[in-house]
Coordinates of C-alpha atoms in Angstrom, one line a residue:
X1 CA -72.6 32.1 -21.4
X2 CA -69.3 32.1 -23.6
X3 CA -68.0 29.2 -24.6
X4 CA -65.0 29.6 -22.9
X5 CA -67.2 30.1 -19.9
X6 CA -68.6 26.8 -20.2
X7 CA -65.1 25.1 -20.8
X8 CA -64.2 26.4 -17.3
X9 CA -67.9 25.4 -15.7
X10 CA -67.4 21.7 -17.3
X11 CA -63.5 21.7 -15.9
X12 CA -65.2 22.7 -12.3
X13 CA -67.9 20.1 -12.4
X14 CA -65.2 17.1 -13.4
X15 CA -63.1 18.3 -10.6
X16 CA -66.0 18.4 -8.2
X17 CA -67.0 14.7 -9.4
X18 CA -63.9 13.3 -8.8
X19 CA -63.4 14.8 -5.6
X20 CA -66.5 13.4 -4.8
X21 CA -65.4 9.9 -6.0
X22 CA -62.1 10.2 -4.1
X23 CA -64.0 10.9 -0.9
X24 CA -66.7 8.3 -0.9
X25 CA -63.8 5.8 -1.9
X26 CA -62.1 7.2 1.1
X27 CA -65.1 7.1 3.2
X28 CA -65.0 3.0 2.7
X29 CA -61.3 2.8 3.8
X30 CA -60.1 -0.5 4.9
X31 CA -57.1 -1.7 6.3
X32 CA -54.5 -3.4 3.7
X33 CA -56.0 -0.1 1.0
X34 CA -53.2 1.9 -0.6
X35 CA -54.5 5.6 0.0
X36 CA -53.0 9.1 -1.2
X37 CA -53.1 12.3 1.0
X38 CA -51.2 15.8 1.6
X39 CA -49.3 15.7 4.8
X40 CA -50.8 18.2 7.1
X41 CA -48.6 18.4 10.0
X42 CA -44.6 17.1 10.8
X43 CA -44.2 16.7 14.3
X44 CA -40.9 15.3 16.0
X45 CA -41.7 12.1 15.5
X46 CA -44.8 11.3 13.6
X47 CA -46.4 13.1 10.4
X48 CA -50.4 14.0 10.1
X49 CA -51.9 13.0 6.7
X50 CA -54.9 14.3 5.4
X51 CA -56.4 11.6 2.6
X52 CA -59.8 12.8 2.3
X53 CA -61.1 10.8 5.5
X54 CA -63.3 12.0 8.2
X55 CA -60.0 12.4 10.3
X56 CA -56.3 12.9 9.2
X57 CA -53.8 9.6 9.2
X58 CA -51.1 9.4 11.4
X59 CA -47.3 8.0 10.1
X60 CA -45.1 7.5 12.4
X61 CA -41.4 7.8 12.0
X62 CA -41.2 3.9 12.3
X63 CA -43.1 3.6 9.5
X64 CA -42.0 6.8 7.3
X65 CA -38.5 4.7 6.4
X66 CA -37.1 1.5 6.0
X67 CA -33.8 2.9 7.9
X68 CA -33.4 4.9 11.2
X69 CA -33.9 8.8 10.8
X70 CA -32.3 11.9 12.6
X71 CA -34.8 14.3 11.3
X72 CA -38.5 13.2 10.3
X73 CA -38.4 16.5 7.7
X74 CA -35.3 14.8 5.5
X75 CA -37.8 12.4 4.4
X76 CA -41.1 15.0 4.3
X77 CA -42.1 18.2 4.4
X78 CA -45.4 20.4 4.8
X79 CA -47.7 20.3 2.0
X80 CA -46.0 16.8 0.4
X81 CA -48.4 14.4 -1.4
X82 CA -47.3 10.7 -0.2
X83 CA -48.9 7.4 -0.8
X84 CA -49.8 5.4 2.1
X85 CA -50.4 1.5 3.3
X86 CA -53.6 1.5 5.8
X87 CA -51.9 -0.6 8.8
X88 CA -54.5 0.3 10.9
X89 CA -58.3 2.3 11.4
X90 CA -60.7 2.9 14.3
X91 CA -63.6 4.9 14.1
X92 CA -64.4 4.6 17.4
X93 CA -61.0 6.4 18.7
X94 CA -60.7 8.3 15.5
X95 CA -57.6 7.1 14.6
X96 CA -56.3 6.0 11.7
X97 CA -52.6 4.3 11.4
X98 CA -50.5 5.0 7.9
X99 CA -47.2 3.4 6.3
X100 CA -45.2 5.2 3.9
X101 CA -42.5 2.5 4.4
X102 CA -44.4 -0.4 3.2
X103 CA -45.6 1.1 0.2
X104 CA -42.6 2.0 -1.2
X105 CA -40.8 -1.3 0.3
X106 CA -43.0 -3.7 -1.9
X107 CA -42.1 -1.1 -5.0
X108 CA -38.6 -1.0 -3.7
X109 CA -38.0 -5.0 -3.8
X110 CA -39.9 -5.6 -7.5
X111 CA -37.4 -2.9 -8.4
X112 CA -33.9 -4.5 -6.6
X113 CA -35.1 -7.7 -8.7
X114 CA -34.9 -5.5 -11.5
X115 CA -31.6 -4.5 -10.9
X116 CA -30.0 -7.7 -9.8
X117 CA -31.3 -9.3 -13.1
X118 CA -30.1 -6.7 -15.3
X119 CA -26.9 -6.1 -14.0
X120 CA -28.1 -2.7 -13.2
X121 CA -25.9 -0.1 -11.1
X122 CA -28.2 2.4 -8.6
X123 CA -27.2 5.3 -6.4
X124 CA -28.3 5.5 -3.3
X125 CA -27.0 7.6 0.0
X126 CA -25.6 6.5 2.8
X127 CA -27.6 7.0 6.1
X128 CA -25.8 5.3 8.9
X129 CA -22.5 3.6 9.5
X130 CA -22.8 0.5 11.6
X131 CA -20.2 -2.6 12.7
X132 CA -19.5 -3.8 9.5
X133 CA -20.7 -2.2 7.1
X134 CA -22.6 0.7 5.8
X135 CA -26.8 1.6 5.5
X136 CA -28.1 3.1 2.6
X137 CA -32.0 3.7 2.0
X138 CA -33.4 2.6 -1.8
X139 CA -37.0 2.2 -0.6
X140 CA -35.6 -1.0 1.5
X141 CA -32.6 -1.0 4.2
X142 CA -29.6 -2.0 2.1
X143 CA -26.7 -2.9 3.7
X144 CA -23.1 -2.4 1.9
X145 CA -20.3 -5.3 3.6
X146 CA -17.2 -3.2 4.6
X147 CA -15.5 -5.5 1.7
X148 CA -17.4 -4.5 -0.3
X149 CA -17.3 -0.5 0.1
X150 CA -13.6 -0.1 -1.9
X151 CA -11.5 -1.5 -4.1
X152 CA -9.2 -1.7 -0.9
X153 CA -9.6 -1.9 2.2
X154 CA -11.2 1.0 4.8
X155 CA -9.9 1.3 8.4
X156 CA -12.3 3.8 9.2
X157 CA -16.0 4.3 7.6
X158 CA -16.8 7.4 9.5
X159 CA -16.9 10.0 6.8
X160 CA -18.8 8.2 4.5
X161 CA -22.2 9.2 6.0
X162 CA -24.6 11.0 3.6
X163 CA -22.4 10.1 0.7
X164 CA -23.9 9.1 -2.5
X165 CA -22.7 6.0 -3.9
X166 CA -23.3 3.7 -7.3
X167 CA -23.8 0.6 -6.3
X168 CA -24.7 -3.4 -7.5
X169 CA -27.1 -5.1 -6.4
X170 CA -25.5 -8.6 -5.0
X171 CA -27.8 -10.2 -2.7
X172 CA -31.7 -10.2 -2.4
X173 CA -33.5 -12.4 0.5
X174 CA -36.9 -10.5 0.4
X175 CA -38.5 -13.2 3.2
X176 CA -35.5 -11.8 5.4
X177 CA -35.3 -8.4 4.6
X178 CA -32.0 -9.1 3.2
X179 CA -30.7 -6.7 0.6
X180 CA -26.8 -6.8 -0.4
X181 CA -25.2 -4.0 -2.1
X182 CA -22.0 -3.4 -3.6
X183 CA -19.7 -0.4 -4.6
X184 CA -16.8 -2.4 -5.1
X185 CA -18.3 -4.0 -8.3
X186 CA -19.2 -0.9 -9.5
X187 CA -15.5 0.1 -9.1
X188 CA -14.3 -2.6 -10.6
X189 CA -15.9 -2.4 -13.8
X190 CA -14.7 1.5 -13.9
X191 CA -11.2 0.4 -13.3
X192 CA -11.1 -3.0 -15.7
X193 CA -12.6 -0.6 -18.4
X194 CA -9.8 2.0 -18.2
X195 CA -7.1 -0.7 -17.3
X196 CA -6.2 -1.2 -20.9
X197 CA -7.0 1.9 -22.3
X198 CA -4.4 3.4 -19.5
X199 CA -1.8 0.5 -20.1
X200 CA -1.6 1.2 -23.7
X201 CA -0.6 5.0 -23.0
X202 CA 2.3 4.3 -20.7
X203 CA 5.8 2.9 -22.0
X204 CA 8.7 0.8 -20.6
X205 CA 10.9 3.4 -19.2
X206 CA 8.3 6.3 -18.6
X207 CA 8.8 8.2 -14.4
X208 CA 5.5 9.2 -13.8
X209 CA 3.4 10.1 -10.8
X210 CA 1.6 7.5 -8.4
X211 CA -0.2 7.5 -5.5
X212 CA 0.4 5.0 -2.6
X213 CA -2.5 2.9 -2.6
X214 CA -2.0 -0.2 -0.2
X215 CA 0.6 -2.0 1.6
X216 CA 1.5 -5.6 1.8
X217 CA 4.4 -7.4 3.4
X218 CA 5.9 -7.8 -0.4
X219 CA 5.6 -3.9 -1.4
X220 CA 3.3 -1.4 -2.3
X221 CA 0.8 -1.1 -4.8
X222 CA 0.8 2.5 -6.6
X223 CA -2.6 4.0 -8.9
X224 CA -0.9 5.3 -11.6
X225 CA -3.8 7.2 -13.2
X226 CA -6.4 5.0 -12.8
X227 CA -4.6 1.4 -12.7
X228 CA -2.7 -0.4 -9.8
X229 CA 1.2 -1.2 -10.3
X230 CA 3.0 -3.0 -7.6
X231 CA 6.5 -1.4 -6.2
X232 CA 8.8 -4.8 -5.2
X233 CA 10.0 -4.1 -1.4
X234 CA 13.4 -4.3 -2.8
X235 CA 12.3 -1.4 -5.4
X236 CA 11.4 0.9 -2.6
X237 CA 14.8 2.2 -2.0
X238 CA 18.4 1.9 -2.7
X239 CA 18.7 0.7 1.2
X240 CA 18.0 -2.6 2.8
X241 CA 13.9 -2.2 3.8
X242 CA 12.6 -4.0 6.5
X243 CA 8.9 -3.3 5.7
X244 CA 7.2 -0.9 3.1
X245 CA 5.6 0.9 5.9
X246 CA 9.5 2.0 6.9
X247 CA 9.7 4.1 3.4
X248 CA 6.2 5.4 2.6
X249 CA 2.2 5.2 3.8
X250 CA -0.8 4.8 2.1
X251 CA -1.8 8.3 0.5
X252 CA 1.7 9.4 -0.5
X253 CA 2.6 10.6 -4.2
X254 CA 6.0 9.2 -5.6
X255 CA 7.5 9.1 -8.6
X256 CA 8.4 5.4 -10.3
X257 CA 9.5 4.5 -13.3
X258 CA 7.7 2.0 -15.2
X259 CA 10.2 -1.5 -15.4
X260 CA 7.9 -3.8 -17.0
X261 CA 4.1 -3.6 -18.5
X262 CA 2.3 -6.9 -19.0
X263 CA -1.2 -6.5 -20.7
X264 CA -2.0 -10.2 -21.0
X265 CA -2.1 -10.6 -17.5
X266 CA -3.0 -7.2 -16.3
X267 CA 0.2 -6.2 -14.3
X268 CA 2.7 -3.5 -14.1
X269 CA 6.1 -3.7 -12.5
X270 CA 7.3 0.2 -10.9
X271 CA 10.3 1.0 -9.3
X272 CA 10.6 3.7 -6.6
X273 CA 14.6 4.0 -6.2
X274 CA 14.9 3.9 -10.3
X275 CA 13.3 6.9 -10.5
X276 CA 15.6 8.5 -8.3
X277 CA 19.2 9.4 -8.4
X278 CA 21.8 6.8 -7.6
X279 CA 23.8 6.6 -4.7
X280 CA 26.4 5.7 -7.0
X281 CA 25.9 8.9 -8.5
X282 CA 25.6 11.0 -5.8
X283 CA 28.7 9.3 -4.7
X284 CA 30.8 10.7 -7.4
X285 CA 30.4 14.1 -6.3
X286 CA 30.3 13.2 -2.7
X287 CA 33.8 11.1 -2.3
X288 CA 37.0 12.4 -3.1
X289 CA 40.5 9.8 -2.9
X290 CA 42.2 10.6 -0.2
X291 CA 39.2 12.1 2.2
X292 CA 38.9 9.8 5.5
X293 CA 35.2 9.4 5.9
X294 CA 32.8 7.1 8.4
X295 CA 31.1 4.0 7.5
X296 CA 29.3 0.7 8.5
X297 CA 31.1 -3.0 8.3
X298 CA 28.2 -4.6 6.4
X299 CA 29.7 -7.7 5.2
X300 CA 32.5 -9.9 6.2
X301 CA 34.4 -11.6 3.5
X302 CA 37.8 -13.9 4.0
X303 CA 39.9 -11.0 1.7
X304 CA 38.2 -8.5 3.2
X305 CA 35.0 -6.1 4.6
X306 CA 32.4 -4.5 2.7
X307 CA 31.9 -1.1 4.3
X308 CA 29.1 1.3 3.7
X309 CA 29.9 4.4 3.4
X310 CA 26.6 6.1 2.1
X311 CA 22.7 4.6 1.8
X312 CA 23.4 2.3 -1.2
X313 CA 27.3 2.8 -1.3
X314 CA 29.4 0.2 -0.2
X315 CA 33.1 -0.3 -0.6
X316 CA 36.1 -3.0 -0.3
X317 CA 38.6 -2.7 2.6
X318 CA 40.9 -5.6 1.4
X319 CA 42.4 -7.6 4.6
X320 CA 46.0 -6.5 3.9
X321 CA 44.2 -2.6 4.3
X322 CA 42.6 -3.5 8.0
X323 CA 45.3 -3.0 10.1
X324 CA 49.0 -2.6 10.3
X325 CA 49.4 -5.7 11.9
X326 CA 49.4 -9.4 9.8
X327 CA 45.9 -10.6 10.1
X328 CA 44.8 -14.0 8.9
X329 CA 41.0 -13.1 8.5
X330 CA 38.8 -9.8 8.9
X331 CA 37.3 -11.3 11.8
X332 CA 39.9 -11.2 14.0
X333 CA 39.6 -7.4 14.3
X334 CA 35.8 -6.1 12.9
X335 CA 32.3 -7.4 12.9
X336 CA 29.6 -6.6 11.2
X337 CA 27.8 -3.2 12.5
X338 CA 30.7 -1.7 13.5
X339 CA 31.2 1.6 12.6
X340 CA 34.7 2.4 11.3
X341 CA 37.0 5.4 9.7
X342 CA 38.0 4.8 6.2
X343 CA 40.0 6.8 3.6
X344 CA 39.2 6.3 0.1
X345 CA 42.0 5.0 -1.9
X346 CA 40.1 4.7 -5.4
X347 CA 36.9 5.4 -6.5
X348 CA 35.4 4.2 -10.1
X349 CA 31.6 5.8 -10.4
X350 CA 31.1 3.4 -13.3
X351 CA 32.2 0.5 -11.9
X352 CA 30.4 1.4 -8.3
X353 CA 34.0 0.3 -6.9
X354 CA 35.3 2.4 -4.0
X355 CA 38.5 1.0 -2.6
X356 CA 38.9 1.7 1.2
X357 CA 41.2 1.4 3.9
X358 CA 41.5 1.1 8.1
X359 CA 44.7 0.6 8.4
X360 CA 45.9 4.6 7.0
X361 CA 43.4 6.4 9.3
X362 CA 45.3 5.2 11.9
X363 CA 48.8 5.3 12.8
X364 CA 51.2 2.7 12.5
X365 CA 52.4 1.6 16.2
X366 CA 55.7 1.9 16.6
X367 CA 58.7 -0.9 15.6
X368 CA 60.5 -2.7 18.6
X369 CA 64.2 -1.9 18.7
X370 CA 66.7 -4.3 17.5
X371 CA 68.7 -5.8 19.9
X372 CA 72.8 -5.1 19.5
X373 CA 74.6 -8.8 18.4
X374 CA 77.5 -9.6 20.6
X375 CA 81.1 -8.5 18.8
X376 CA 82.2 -11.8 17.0
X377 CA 86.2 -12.7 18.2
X378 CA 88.5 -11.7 15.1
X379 CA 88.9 -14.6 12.6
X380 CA 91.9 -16.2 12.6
X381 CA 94.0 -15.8 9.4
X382 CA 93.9 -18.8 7.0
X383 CA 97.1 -20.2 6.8
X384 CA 97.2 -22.3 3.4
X385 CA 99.1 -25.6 3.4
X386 CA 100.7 -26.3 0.2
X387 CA 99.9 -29.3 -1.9
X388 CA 102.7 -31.7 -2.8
X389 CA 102.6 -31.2 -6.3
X390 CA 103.1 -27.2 -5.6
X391 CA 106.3 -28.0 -3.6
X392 CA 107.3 -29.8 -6.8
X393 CA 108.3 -33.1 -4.0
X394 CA 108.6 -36.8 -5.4
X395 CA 106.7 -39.0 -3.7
X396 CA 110.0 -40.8 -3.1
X397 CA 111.4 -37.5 -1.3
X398 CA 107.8 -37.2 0.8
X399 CA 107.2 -41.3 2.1
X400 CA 111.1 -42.0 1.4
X401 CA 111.3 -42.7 5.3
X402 CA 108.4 -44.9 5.4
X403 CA 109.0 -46.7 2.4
X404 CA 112.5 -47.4 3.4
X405 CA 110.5 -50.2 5.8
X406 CA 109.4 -52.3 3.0
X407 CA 112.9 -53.1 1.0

């Protein structure tokens, strides 16, 4: 016999002996003994294991997960070696009860601990979405809190089935069966890490690109490449905004420019309507003096009405330019929604002046007729009396008769 004979007659006999040990260990099985077979047989809803034993194991699909499965065969297949709990044996009925779940359970829950303690992110895949939440499988049924799936928040969990997520480990109650995961955490170390590094790139000024993250009743918050910036309500558009839903929806990609980056505390101020042209601007190319053009009464003013005559565009109709008649205030004739012709008397872009008027789209009524005045009688002549001294008379000559009386 070679020597390389005997290697292979050696290698044979070990392999025989420890098969040997394997089976009369097996032949002693117990319930509570942790055993190691090749599954045999997948069946809709039970698996047949053979460990060595007289007669094969049976798992069933209760006990090949910690979580509910659609398909036996996504956990094993023909031919796979498993490790196995003994829940249950009888010789007499020849049957013999397995648990792949229980093994890797008590492994599964030393490990969690693990991960809680270190800080440790795992990935694990989502297997069923349920009221509240999401299920993923790591050995144990972890459960994911709908807060704590995103960064924001998730109308509708549907399509994150069989996902693969990273997740935290928040919560462990291993009495209860309680395990708490989080992807949230996860993301928000990602995004706290690249928060400054982003910041540092982007300038005062800068119109980039955003994406329309979330809503609120004060404005909308807008990823710019990998940090959050908030878009005022009043920043939204160069017209009066109701709600941010009115101008834009979560999802949407808008340009902003960048008003004002504060790294100490972490927050970025964006402007939607800055990053656009101005009405104003538009307006100069728009309005010409002289054209008669439709508007809105906006605001009423004692010398006058603020008409708007384009979104963002709004210009003076002074009181004397309302209407042809002497009004004492623009109430008297407008209120505020009405919509009115104007003609544009002056126009100054730089200013954002536009100078309007009512009154000259209209035409002036006409003037009453005066009535004729009744022919005056001819004025007499003036006959002038002469004075005494002009008729050169002595004042003897003039009163001599009367004075006569007194001698």
């Amino acid at each position: 016999m070679t020597e390389e004979t005997k290697v292979q007659a050696n290698e044979q006999a070990a392999a025989e002996s420890a098969d040997t040990v394997d089976m009369n260990e097996v032949s002693t099985v117990k319930k509570g003994d942790i055993v190691t077979g090749t599954v045999v047989k997948v069946e809709d809803n039970q698996v047949y294991v053979d460990i060595g034993y007289k007669y094969d194991g049976v798992i069933t699909a209760r006990e090949l997960s910690s979580v509910p499965l659609d398909n036996i065969s996504d956990v094993v297949q023909l031919g796979q070696e498993v490790t196995c709990k003994v829940i249950g044996i009888n010789d007499a009925k020849e049957t013999l009860t397995l648990s792949k779940k229980q093994v890797e359970g008590e492994k599964a829950w030393d490990k969690m601990q693990e991960y809680l303690d270190n800080n440790e992110t795992i990935e694990a895949k989502v297997v069923d979405v349920v009221k509240g939440g999401l299920v993923v499988d790591v050995g144990v049924r972890g459960f994911i809190p709908a807060s704590m799936v995103e960064r924001h928040f998730v109308e509708d969990f549907s399509d994150y089935k069989g996902r693969t997520l990273k997740l935290k480990v928040k919560e462990i109650d291993r009495p209860n069966n309680k395990l708490i995961l989080s992807q949230k955490d996860v993301l928000e170390e990602q995004y706290q890490a690249q928060k400054q590094q982003i910041m540092e790139r982007l300038n005062v000024g800068d119109v980039i690109e955003g994406t329309v993250q979330r809503l609120t009743q004060f404005g909308a918050f807008v990823d710019v490449g990998g940090v959050d910036g908030l878009v005022h309500i009043s920043e939204l558009s160069y017209q009066h905004v109701e709600k941010p839903s009115d101008v834009v929806k979560e999802g949407d990609k808008v340009k902003v420019k960048i008003l004002k980056l504060d790294p100490a505390n972490e927050r970025i101020s964006l402007s939607v309507k800055a990053a656009q042209p101005g009405p104003w601007e538009q307006a100069g190319g728009q309005f010409q003096i002289g054209d008669i053009i439709q508007g809105t009464v906006r605001r009423l003013v004692d010398f006058g009405a603020f008409v708007e005559v384009a979104p963002g565009v709004e210009g003076l109709v002074h009181v004397s330019q309302i209407a042809h008649r002497r009004i004492g205030t623009p109430h008297e004739v407008l209120k505020e929604g009405q919509q009115v012709n104007v003609k544009v008397l002056d126009i100054n872009v730089g200013e954002k002046r536009i100078s309007l008027s009512i009154k000259e789209t209209e035409e002036a009524p006409e003037q009453p007729q005066r009535q004729e005045r009744p022919e005056r009688a001819p004025r007499q002549p003036k006959v002038d009396i002469p004075d005494a001294q002009s008729l050169n008379l002595t004042l003897g000559e003039r009163f001599g008769d009367k004075l006569s009386k007194f001698k």
